[in-house]
Structures are given as C-alpha cells and as structure tokens.
XYZ file of C-alpha atoms in Angstrom:
385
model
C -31.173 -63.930 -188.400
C -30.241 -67.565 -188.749
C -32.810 -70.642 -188.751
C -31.139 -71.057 -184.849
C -29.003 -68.020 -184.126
C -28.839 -64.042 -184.017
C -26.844 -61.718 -186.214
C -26.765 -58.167 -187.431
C -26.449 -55.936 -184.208
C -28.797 -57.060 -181.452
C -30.489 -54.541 -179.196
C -31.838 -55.767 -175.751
C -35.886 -54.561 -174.874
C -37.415 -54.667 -171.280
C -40.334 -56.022 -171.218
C -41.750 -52.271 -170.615
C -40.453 -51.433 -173.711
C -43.062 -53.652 -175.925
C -45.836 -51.494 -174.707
C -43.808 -48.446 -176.692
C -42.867 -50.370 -179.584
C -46.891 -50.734 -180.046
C -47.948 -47.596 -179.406
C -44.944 -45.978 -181.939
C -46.249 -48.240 -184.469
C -49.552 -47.005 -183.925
C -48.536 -43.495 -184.257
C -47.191 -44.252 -187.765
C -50.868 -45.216 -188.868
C -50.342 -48.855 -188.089
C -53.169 -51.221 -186.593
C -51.135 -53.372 -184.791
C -52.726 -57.419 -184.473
C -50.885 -60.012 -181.905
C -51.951 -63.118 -180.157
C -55.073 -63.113 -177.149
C -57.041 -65.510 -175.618
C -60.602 -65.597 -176.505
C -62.655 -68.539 -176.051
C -60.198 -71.210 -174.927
C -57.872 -70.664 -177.717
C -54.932 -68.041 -178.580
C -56.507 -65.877 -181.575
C -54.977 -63.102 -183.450
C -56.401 -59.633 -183.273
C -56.602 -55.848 -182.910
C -53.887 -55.300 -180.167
C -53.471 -51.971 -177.803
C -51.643 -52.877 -174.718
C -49.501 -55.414 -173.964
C -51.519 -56.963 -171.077
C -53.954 -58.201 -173.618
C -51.376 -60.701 -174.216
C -51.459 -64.283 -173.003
C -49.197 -63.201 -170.452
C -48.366 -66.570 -168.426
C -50.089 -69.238 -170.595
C -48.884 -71.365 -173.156
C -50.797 -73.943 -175.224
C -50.939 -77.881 -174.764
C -50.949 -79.514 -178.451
C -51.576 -83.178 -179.510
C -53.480 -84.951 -182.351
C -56.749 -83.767 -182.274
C -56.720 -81.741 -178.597
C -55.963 -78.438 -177.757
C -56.068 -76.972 -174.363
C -54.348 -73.477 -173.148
C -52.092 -74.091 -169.261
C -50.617 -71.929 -166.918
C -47.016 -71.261 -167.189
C -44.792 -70.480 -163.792
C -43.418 -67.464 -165.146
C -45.008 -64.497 -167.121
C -43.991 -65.071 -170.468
C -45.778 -62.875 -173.313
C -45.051 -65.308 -175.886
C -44.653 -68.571 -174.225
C -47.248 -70.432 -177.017
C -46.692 -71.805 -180.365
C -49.370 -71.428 -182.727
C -53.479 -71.450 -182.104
C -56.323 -71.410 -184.597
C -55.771 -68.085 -186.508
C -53.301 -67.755 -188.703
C -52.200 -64.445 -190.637
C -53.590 -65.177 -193.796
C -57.082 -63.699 -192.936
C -56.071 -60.260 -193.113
C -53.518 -60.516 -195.876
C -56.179 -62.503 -197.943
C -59.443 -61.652 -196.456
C -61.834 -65.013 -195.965
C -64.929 -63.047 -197.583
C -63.726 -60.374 -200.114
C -65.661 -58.235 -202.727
C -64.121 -58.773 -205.868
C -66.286 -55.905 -208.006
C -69.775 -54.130 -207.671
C -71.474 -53.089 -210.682
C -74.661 -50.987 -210.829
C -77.841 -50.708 -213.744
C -77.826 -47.752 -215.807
C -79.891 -47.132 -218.977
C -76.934 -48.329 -220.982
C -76.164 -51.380 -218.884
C -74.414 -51.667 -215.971
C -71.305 -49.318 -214.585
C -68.395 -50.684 -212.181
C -68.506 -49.060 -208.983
C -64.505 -48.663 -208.402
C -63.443 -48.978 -204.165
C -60.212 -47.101 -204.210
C -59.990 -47.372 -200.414
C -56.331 -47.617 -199.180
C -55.642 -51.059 -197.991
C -55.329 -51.425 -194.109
C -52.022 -50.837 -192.509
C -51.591 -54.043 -190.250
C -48.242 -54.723 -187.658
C -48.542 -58.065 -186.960
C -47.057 -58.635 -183.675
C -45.955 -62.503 -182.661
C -45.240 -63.962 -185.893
C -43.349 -67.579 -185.750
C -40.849 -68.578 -188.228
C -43.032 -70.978 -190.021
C -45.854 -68.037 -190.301
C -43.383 -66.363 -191.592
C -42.591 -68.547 -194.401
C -46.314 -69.257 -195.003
C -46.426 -65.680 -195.255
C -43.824 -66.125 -197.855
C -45.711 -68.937 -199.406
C -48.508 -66.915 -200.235
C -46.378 -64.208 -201.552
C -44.911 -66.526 -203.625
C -49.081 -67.857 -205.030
C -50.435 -64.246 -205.142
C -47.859 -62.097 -206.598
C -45.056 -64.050 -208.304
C -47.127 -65.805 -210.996
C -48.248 -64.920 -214.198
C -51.354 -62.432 -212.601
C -50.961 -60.927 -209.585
C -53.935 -60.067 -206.399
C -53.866 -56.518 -206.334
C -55.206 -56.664 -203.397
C -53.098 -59.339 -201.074
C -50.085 -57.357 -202.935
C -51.592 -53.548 -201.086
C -52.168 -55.074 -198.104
C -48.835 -57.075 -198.076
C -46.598 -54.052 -198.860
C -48.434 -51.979 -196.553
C -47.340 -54.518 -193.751
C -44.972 -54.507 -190.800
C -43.895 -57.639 -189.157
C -42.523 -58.469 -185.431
C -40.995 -61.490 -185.614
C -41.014 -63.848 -182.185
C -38.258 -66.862 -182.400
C -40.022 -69.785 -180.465
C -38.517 -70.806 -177.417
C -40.245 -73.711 -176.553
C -41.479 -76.421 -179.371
C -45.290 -77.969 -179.422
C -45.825 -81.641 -179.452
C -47.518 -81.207 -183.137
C -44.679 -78.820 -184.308
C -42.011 -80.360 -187.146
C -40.770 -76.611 -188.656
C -37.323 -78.063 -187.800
C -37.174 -80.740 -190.041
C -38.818 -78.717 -192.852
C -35.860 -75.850 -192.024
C -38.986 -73.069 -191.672
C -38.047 -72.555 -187.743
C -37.879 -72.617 -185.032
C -35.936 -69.210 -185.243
C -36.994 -66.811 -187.351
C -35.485 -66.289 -191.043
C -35.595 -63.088 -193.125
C -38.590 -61.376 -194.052
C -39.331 -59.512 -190.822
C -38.981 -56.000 -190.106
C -38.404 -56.649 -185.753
C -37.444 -60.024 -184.771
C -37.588 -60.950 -180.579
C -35.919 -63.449 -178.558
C -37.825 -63.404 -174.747
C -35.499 -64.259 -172.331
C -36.992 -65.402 -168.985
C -33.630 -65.841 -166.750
C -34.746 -64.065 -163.631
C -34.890 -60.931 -166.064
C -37.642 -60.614 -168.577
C -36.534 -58.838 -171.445
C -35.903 -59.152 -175.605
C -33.159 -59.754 -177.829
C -34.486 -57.510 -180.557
C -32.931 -57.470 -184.298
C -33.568 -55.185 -187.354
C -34.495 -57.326 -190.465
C -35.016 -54.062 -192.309
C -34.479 -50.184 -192.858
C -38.240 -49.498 -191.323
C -37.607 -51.960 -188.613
C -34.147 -50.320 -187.518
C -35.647 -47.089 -187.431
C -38.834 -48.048 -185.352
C -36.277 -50.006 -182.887
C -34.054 -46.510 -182.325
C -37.031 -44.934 -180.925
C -37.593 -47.569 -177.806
C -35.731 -47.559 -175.053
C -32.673 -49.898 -175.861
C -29.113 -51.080 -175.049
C -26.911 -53.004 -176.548
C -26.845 -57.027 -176.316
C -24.124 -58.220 -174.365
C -22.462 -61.525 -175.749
C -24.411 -63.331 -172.899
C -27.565 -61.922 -174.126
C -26.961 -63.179 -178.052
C -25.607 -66.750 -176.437
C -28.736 -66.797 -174.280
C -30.688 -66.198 -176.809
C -29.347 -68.629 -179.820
C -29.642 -71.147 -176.802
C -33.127 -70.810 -176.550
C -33.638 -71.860 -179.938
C -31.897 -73.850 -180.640
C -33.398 -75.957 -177.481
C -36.827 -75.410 -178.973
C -35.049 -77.124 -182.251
C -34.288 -80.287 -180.454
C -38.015 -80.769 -178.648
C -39.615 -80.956 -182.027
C -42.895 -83.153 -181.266
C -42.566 -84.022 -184.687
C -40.617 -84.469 -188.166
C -40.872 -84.953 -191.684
C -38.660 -86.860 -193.805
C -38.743 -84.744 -196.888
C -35.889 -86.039 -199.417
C -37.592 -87.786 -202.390
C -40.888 -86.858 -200.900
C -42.599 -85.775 -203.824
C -41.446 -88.890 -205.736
C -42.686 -91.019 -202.830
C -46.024 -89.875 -202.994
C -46.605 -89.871 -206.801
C -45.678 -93.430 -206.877
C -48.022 -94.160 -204.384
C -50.950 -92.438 -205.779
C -52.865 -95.653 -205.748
C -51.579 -97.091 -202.101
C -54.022 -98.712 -200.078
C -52.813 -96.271 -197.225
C -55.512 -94.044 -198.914
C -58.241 -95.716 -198.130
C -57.493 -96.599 -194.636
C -56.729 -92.891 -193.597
C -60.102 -92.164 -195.274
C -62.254 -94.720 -192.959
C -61.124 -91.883 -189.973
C -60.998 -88.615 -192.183
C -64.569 -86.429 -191.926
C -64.081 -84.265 -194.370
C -64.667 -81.501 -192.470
C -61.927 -79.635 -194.015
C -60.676 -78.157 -190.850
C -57.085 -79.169 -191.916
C -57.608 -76.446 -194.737
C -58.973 -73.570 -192.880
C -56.517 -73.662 -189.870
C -53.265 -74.126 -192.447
C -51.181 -70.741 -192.937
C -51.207 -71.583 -196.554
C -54.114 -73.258 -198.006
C -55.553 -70.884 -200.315
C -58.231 -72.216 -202.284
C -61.186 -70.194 -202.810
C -64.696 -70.116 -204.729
C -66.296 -67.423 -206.885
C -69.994 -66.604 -206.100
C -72.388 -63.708 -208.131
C -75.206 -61.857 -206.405
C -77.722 -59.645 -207.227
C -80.170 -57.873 -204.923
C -83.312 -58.034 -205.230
C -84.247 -55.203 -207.376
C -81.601 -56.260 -209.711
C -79.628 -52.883 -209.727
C -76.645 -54.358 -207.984
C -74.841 -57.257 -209.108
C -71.526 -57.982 -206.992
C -68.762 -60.995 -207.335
C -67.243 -62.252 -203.950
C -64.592 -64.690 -203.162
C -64.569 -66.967 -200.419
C -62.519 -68.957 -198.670
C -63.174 -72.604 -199.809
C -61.684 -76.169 -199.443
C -60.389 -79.071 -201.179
C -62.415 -81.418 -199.241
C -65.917 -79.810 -199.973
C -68.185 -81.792 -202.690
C -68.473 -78.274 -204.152
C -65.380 -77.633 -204.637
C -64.728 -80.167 -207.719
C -67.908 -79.713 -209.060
C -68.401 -79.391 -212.760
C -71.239 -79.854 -214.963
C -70.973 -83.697 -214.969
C -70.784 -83.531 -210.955
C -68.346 -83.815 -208.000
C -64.876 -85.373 -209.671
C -64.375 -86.105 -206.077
C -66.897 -87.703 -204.295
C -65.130 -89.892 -201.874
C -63.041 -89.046 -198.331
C -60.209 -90.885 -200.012
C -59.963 -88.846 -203.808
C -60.471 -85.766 -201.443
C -57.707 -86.130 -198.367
C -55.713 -87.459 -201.395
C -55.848 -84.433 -203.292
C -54.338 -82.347 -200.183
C -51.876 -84.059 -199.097
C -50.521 -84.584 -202.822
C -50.994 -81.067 -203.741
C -49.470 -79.596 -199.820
C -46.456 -81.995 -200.031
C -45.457 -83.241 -203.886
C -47.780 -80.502 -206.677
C -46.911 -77.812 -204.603
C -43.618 -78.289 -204.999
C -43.869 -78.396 -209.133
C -46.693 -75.306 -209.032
C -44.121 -73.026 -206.277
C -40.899 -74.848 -205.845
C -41.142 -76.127 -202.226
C -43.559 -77.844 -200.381
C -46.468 -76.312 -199.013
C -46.110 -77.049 -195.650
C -44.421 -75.319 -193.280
C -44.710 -77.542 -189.755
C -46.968 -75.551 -187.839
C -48.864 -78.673 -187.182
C -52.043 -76.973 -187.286
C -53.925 -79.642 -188.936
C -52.931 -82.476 -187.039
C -53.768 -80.266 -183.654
C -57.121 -79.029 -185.137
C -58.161 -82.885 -186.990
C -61.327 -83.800 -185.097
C -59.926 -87.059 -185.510
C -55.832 -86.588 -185.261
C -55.115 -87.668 -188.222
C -51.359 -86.339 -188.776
C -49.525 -85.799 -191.907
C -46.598 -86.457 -190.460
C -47.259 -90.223 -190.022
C -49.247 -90.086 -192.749
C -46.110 -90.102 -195.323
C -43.952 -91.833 -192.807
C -46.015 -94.824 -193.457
C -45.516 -94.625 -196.604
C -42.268 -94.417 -196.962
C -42.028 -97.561 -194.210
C -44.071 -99.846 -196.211
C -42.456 -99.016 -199.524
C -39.617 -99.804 -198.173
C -40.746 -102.659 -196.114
C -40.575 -101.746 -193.061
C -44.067 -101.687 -192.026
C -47.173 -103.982 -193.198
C -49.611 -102.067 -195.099
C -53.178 -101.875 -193.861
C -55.615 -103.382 -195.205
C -58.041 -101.436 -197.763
C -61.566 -100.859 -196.279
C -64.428 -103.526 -197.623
C-alpha cells in the first residue's frame, strides 16, 4: 500500500466481519489490543469485541487540549491518535532486566524463559507504524540488540487502519509517514462510511493473507479501491499541520545557540509529557534493588526522560539544569541527532506532544521560527532577563 493509495488485491469486509477477524486471531494464540475509551481519552488495550470500540466518537486535538466528540455516523475508527501509543507493550515502561539470588558461593541468575506475549495490535496509523519501525530500527539494528523488544516484536501481528480524517495537531503528511498506511503491516483497512459501512482490507504479508481468507470477503470493486484512495488522500490535504524538513538538521545545528531557546523555555515545564506520549522516545534509566534480607538483588529499566534533572546526572551533577539545555536537547536529538544516530528524523507527525504540552508548545512552529528568522522573515524574540 502506497503513502495515499491501495494496491496488491483488495478484499472488501462488512463491518460484521471485524468481530471474526478478532476472534480468528485469538484462536491462533493472539491477545489482540485496539483503541477504547477510558477516562476521557482513546487508550489502547486488551480488545474482545468490537463494540468496545469508540464506535461513533472521534477526538478534538489542538495545542495543549484534548477532548473526545460525537460523530453522526458510527465509525469504529473515526479518531487519530490519543495518549497510548504502542511502544508500551513492545518495550514495556517497567521491565526486569535480571534477578539474581545468594547462595554460599555468591549469587546465581535466576533465568525467566517465559515466551514473550503474542500481541495483534488492532488500529495502528501510518505514523505508529513507522514509529514502530523507528524503534525497530534503535533496538535491533545496532551494534547490540533487546532480546526482548526483538521476541515480542516478531511475535507480533499488525492491523493497519489508513486515517480518513486528519487532526488539527497531525503533520505525518509532510514528514511522508501517512496518512495511509506504508508497508510493515500484516492487515491494512480503509472504513468506508458511504451509506454502507464496510473495509477495504489488503494483505501486507503471507500471515496476513491467510488470516484475511478465513473472514467473510469479496472482492473490491474499482469503486471500492477509488473510494478508498479518496479517503486518504482527503485526510492528506486537512493536515492541521506541517514540517518543513529539507536542511532541517543543518538548520538546527547552526542555531544551537538561538535566542529562540530561551524564549520557548520561559513556557516549557519540564514535565516531560512530550516524551512519554511520543511513539518513539525511548530513553530509559537503570535502577538495582535488593530486598530486604539481601537474598535478591534485581536490575529494572524504566522508562525515563530527557527533561528530568536525573536524567543527565553524573558525579559532578545535572549537565542540564535549565528548561532551555533540556527542551534543547529533544528537539535537537528528535529532529537533527536522530537523523546522524538512525538515518531519519525521529519524528513521525503524530502530534502527540504538541496535543499533550500542558502548555502547547508545538514543534512544528518551533523550527518554523527558526527557519523564518534565519532567513529574515520573522523578528527574533527577545532572550528572557
């Protein structure tokens, strides 16, 4: 499948026909995990039937505000992206890394040979997809590889959902990670919503072609695929957002030392709630325990961020101590290092952190301004006193 259109030989699902494609995937020892509503927000977990969907509701996204509205039809997918992202069950938030026990002769490693879980993530977006990819990419195409994200991630299945509308915080366009789905996926869907509700389903792999014979099915008709690549590609043009990203890199190493910095810093709380809604931040801590016998020792990671104190500590103290060094260091690093560490930036327009900034500060207009008042197009503000 495309970035905005369908290929390969598209199948056509009614909307009855979900409910079977999640209990066949359960029946191959897969816990399937798809987008609810809990608490005022659209949240990923354990799914069973398809009425635990957000059936009807979509999501209302600006800097900073989030609020779920009804929809006047009964879309299952007719969001774009909440809180949750994938990550936290590919790369668990709190994992054990090793137990060890006291013997006589010291301690012996307690070995969890456990088989990893068997997840079918149902509802994935294009740019989840890619972040998906992205973390591929960190955990098991350098030099060492995480055993662990690498079980769980070839143990996965993934149902792709193209987006057919476009959030006001969403830029995947611009960034070319959506809005339509690119390869990766085992069961990519189109919804349709034209009087009749139904899928435009498409095998992205062997698995995925095999699952899809055993649901209810006929073929797409040409007006099906045209509906479909329409839908899209409509969600393409109502981006809410964009991102300029040629010479990007280069524009923000020679501005290491803008001003800009320290203005975006006077609003940035350094909560680091950008970091722990993106699909692919992944920087944790390391943290030993014993109980308190001291028979057990154990090693955990943790999800941690860039913008805690903590984070940069070292024996001397923080090497970043202020909200500028530390909003800094993650914007440089998603949009410019990330691109010399992986090879492309490390953003993949969700818009996530601009809808989930306490304060809406948005990346977006973050490097537009720079590149306006390098080029002179924009005054530069002034530096806090």
């Amino acid at each position: 499948m495309g970035a905005y259109e369908l290929d390969g030989s598209p199948y056509v699902l009614e909307r009855a026909a979900l409910q079977e494609l999640l209990d066949v995937l359960r029946a191959h020892g897969y816990t399937t995990v798809g987008p609810q509503i809990e608490h005022g927000a659209i949240v990923y977990d354990e799914l069973h039937r398809i009425e635990e969907l957000p059936i009807g509701w979509t999501d209302v996204q600006e800097g900073g505000s989030y609020r779920l509205e009804r929809r006047n039809d009964d879309a299952l997918f007719g969001y774009n992206v909440g809180p949750h992202s994938w990550k936290r069950f590919l790369s668990p938030p709190l994992r054990l890394l090793w137990r060890a026990r006291k013997t006589e002769d010291g301690f012996e490693f307690v070995v969890d040979e456990e088989p990893p879980p068997r997840y079918a993530f149902i509802g994935v977006r294009a740019c989840e997809l890619h972040a998906i990819q992205q973390l591929d990419a960190i955990y098991m195409a350098g030099p060492a590889t995480d055993k662990d994200y690498q079980r769980r991630r070839e143990a996965l299945f993934i149902v792709a959902v193209n987006c057919g509308k476009a959030g006001n915080t969403c830029f995947c366009a611009s960034l070319g990670t959506g809005p339509g789905v690119g390869p990766g996926y085992d069961i990519a869907l189109t919804e349709l919503l034209d009087g009749e509700h139904r899928f435009v389903a498409v095998a992205g792999s062997v698995h995925g072609a095999e699952i899809l014979e055993t649901i209810p099915h006929r073929s797409a008709t040409d007006a099906d695929i045209a509906l479909a690549e329409a839908t899209i590609a409509q969600a393409a043009r109502r981006m809410g957002r964009s991102l300029e990203t040629a010479g990007l890199k280069e524009l923000l190493y020679r501005n290491i030392d803008h001003p800009r910095w320290e203005a975006v810093a006077q609003r940035c709380l350094t909560c680091g709630a950008c970091t722990m809604v993106c699909p692919t931040c992944f920087c944790f801590s390391i943290e030993d325990a014993t109980d308190l016998s001291g028979q057990v020792a154990e090693r955990w990671r943790r999800f941690d961020s860039c913008f805690t104190l903590a984070f940069s500590f070292i024996s001397s103290g923080s090497v970043r101590t202020s909200a500028k060094a530390r909003y800094r260091q993650w914007l440089m690093h998603k949009l410019a290092a990330w691109q010399d560490q992986f090879g492309a930036i490390g953003c993949v327009g969700c818009g996530r952190c601009i809808t989930w900034c306490p304060v809406g500060i948005d990346i977006t207009a973050e490097a537009a301004a720079l590149r306006a008042e390098e080029s002179g197009q924009l005054q530069p503000e002034p530096a806090a006193v």
